[in-house]
PDB file of C-alpha atoms in Angstrom:
ATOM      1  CA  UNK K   1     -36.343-209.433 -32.154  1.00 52.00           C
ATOM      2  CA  UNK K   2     -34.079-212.134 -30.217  1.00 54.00           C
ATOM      3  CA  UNK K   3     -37.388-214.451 -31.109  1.00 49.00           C
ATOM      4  CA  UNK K   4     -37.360-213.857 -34.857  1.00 56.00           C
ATOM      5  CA  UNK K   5     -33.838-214.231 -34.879  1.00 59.00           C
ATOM      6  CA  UNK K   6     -33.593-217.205 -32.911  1.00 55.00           C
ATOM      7  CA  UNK K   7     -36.544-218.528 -35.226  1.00 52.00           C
ATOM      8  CA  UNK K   8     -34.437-217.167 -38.605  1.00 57.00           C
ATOM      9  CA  UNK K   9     -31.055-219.570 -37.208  1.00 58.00           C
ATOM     10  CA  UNK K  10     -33.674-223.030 -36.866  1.00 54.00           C
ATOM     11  CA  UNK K  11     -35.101-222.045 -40.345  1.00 54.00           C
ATOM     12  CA  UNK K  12     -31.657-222.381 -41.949  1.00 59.00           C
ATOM     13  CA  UNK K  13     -30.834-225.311 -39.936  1.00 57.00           C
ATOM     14  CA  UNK K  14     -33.718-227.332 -40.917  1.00 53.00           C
ATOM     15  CA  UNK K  15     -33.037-226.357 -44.483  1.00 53.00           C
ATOM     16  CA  UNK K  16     -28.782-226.984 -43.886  1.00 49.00           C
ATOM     17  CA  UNK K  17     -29.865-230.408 -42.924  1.00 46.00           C
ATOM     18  CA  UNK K  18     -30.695-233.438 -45.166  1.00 48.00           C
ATOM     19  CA  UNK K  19     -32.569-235.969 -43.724  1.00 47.00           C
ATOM     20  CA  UNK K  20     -32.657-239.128 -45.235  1.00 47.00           C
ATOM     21  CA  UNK K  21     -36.009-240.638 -44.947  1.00 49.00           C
ATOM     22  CA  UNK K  22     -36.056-243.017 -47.460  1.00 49.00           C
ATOM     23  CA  UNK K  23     -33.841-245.887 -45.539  1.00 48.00           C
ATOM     24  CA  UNK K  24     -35.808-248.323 -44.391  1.00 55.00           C
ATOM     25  CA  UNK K  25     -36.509-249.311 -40.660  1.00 52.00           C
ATOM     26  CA  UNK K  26     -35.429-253.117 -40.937  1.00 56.00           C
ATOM     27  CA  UNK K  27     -32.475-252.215 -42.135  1.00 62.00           C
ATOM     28  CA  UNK K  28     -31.233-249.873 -39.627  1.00 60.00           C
ATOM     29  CA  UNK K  29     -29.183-250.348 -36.194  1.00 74.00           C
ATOM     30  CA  UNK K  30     -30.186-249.027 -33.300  1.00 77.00           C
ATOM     31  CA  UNK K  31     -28.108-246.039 -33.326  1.00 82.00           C
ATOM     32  CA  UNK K  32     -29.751-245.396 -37.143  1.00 77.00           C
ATOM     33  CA  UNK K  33     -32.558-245.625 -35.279  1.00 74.00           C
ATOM     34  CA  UNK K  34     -31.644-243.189 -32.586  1.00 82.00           C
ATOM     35  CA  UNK K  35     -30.505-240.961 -35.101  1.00 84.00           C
ATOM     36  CA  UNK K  36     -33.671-241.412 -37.016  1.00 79.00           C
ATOM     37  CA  UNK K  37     -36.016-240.167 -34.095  1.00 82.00           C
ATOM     38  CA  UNK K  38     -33.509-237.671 -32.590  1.00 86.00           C
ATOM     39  CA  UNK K  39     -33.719-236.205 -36.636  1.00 86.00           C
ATOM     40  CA  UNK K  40     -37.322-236.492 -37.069  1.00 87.00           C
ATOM     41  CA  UNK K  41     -37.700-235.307 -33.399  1.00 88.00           C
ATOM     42  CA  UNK K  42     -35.883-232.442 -34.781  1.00 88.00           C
ATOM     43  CA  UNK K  43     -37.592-231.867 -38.228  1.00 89.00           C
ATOM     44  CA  UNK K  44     -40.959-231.535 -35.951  1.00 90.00           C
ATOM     45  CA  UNK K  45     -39.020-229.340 -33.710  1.00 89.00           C
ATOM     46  CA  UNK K  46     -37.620-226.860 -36.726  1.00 89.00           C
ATOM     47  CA  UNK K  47     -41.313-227.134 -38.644  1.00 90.00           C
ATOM     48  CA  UNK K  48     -42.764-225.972 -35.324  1.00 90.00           C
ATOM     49  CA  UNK K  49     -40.406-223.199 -35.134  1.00 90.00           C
ATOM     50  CA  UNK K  50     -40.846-222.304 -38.822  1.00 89.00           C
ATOM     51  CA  UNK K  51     -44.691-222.317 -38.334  1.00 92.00           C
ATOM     52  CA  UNK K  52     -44.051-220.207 -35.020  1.00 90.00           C
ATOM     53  CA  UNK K  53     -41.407-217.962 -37.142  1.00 89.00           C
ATOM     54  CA  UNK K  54     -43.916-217.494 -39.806  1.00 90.00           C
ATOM     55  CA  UNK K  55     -47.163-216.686 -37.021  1.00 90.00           C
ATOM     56  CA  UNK K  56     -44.331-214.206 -35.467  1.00 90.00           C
ATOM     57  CA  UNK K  57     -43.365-212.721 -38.702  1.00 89.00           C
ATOM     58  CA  UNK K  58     -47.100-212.251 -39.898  1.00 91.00           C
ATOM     59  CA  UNK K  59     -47.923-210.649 -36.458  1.00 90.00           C
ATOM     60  CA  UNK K  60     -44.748-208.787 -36.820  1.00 89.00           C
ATOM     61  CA  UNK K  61     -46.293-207.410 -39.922  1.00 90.00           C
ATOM     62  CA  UNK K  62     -49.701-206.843 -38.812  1.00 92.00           C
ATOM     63  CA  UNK K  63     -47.652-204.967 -35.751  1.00 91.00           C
ATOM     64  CA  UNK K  64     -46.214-202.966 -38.348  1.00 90.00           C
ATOM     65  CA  UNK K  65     -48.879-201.658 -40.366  1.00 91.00           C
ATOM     66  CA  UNK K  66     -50.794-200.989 -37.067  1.00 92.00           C
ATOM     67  CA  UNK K  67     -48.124-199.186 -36.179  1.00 91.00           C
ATOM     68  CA  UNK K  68     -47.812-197.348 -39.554  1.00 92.00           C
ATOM     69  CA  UNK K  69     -51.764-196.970 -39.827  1.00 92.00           C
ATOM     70  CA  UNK K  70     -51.272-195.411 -35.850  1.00 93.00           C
ATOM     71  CA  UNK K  71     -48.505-193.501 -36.715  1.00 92.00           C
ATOM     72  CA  UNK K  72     -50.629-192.109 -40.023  1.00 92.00           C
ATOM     73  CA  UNK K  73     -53.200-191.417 -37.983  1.00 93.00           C
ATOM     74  CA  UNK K  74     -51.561-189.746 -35.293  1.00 93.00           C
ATOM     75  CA  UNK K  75     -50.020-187.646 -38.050  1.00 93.00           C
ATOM     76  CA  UNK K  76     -52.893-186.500 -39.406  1.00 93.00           C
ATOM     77  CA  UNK K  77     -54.579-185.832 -36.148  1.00 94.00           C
ATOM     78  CA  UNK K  78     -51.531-183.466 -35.259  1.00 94.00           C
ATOM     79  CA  UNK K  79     -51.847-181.934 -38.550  1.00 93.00           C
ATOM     80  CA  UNK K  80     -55.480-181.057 -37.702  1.00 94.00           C
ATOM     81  CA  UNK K  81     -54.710-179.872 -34.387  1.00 95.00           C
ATOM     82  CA  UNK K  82     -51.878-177.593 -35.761  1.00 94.00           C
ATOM     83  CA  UNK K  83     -54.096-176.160 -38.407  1.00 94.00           C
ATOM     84  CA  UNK K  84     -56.853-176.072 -35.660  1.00 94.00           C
ATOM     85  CA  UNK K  85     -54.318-174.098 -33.362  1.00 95.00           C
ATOM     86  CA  UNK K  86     -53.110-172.085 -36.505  1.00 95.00           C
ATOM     87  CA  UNK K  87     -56.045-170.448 -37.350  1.00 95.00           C
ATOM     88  CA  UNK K  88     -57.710-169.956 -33.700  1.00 95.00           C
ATOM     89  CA  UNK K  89     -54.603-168.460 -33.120  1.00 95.00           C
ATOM     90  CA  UNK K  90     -54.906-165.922 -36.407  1.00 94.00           C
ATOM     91  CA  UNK K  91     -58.524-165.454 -34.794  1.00 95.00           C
ATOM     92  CA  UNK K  92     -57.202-164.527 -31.315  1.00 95.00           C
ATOM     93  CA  UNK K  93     -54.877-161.974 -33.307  1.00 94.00           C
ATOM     94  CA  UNK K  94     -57.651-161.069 -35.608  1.00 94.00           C
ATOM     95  CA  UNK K  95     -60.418-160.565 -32.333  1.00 94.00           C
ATOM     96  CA  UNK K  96     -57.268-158.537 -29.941  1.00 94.00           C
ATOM     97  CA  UNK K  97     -57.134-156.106 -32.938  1.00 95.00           C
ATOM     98  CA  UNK K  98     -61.066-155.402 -32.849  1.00 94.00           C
ATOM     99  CA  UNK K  99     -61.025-155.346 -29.494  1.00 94.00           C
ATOM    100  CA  UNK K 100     -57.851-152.618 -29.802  1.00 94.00           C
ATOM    101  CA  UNK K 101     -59.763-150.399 -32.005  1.00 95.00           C
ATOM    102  CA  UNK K 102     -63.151-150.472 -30.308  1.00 95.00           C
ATOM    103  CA  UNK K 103     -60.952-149.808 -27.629  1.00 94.00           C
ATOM    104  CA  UNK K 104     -59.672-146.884 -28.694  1.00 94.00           C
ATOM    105  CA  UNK K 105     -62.621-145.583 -30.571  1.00 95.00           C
ATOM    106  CA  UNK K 106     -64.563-145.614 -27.383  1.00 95.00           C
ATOM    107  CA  UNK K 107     -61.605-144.088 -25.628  1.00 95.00           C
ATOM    108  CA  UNK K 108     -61.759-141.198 -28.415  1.00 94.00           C
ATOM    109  CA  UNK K 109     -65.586-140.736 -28.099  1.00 94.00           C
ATOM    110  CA  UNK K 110     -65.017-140.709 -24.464  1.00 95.00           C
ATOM    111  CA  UNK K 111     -62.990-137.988 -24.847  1.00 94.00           C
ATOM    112  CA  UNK K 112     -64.781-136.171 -27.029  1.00 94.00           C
ATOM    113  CA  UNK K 113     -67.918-136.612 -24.887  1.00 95.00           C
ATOM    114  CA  UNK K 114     -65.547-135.331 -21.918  1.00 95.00           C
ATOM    115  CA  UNK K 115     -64.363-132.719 -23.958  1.00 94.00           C
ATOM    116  CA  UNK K 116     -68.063-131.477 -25.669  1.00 94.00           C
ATOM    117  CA  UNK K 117     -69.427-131.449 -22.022  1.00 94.00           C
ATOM    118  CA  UNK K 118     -66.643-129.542 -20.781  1.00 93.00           C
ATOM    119  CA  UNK K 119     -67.032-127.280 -23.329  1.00 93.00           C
ATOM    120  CA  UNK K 120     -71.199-127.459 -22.540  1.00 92.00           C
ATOM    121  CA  UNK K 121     -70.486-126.748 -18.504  1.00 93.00           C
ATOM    122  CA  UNK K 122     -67.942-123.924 -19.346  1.00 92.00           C
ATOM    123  CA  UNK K 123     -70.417-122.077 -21.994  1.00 92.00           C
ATOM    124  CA  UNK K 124     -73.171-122.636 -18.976  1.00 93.00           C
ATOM    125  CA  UNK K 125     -70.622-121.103 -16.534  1.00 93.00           C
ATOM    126  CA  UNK K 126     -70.119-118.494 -18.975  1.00 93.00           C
ATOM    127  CA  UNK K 127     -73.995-117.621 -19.673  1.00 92.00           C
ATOM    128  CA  UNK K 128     -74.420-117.556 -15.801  1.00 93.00           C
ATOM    129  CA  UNK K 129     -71.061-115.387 -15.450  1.00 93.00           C
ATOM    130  CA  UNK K 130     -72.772-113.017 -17.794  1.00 93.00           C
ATOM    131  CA  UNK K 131     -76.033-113.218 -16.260  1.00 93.00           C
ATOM    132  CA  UNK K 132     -74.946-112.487 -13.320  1.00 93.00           C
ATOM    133  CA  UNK K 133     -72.714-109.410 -14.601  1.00 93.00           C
ATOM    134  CA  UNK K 134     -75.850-108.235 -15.953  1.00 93.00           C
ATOM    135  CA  UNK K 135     -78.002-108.733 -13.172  1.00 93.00           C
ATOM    136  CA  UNK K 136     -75.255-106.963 -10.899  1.00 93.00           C
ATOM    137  CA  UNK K 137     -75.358-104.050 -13.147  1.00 92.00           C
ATOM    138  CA  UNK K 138     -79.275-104.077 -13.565  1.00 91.00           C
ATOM    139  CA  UNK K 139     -79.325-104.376  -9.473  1.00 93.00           C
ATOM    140  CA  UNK K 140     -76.687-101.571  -9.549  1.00 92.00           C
ATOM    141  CA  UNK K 141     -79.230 -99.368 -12.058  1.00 90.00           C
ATOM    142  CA  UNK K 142     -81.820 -99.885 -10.389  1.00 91.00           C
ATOM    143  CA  UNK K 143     -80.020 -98.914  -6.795  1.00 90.00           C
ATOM    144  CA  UNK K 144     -78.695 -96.067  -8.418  1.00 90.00           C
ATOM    145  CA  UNK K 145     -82.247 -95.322  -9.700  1.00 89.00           C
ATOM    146  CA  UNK K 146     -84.175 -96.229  -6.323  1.00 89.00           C
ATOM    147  CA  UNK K 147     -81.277 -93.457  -4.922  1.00 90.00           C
ATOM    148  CA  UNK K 148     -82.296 -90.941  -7.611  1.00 89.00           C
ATOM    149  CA  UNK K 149     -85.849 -91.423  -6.525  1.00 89.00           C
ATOM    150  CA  UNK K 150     -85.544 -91.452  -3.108  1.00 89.00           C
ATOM    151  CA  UNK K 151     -83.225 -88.126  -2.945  1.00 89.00           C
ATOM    152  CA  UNK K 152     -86.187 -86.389  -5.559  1.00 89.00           C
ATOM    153  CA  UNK K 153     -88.512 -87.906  -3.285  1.00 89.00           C
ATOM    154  CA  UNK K 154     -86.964 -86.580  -0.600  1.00 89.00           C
ATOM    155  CA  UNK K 155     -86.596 -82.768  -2.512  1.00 89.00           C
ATOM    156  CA  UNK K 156     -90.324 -82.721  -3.452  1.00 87.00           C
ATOM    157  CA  UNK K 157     -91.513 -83.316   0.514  1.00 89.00           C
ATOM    158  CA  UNK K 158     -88.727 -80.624   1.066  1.00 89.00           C
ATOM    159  CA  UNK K 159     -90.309 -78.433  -1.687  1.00 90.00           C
ATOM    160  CA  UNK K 160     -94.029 -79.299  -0.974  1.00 86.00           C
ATOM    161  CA  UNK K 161     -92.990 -78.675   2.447  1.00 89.00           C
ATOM    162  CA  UNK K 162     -91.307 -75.515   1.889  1.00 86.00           C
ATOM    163  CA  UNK K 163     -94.689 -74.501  -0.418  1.00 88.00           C
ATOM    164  CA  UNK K 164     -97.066 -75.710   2.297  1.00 87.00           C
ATOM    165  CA  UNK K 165     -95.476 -72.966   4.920  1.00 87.00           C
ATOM    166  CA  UNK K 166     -95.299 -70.622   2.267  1.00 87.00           C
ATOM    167  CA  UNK K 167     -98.787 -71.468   1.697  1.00 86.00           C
ATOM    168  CA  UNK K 168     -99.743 -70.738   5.302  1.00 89.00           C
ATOM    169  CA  UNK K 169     -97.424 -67.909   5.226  1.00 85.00           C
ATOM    170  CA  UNK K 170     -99.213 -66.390   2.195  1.00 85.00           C
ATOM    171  CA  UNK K 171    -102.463 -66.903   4.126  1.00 85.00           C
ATOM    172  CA  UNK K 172    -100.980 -65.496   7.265  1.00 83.00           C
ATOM    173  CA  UNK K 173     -99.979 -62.473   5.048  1.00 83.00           C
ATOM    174  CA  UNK K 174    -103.346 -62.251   3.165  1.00 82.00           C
ATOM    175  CA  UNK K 175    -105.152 -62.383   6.226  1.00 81.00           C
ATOM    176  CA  UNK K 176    -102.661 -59.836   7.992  1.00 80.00           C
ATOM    177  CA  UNK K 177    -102.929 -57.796   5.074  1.00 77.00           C
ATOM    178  CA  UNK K 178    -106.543 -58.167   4.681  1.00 75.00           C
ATOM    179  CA  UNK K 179    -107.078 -56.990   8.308  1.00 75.00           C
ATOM    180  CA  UNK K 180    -104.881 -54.271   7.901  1.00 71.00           C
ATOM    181  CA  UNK K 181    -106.760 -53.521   4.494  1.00 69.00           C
ATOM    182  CA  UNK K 182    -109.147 -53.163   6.312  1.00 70.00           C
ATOM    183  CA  UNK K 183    -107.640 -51.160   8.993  1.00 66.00           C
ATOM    184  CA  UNK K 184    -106.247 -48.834   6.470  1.00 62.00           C
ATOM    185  CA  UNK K 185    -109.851 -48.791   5.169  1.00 58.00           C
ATOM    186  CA  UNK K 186    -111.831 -48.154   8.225  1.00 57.00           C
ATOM    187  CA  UNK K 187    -108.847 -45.668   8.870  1.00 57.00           C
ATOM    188  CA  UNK K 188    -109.442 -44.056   5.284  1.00 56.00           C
ATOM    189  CA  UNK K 189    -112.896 -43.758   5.516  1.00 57.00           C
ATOM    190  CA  UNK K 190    -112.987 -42.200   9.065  1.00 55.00           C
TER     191      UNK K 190
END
């Protein structure tokens, strides 16, 4: 900026001062003279800064709209990038709620699995609980049975016993009584 404005202050000075270019060079002294070349020296001086002010001013320019056209750009770049960020973010919020209810709806059938095979072991237990009642009292039957058995088991060998020497006591009788039949006989007869 010191540049431009520096450039800005020889514009107006070559344009605040008249040069007078139309006196001739015979007629002028040597200080004219002087004058003459210091002026023109400084005409050529000012149109060199005016052409330099004018290159700066168009650069300046071109500077600018770069910089706009950047500045545009950049914009809309950020723009994207917010829009970008916007809606991943609404997808991150949109994918932590599916993942919260699949979440919890495998959580639920977990527990319901949990809770169907509980319900699953404790009917088994409860079957074999039963079972095993009934087996105890089928086992306890059938002891009290086997006992039943065993004790009329145990009667009849008493009773066949009892018959078998009754048996042998009959035949000891018939055969006592047969001899003395026959005693008594022999005895009746004589």
């Amino acid at each position: 900026q010191g540049v431009l404005v520096a450039a800005r202050k020889a514009r107006e000075m070559a344009t605040a001062v008249p040069v007078k270019e139309e006196v001739k060079l015979e007629e002028m002294s040597s200080t004219q003279y002087v004058i003459l070349a210091e002026n023109q020296r400084k005409k050529k001086a000012l149109q060199d800064v005016k052409h330099k002010y004018d290159a700066l001013l168009r650069e300046n320019q071109d500077l600018l709209e770069e910089r706009a056209a950047t500045n545009e750009e950049n914009y809309n770049a950020c723009e994207f990038l917010r829009k970008e960020i916007l809606r991943k973010s609404e997808k991150i919020v949109s994918l932590e709620n599916v993942f919260d209810q699949r979440e919890a709806q495998v959580a639920a059938e977990h527990e319901a699995l949990v809770r169907a095979a509980t319900a699953r072991d404790d009917a088994a237990t409860e079957e074999a609980r039963r079972k095993e009642a009934a087996a105890k009292r089928q086992v306890a039957e059938l002891e009290a049975e086997l006992a039943a058995v065993s004790g009329f088991k145990k009667r009849r060998d008493e009773v066949e016993a009892e018959m078998e020497r009754l048996r042998v006591e009959a035949e000891d009788l018939r055969a006592g009584q047969a001899v003395l039949a026959g005693g008594l006989g022999r005895k009746f007869i004589e």
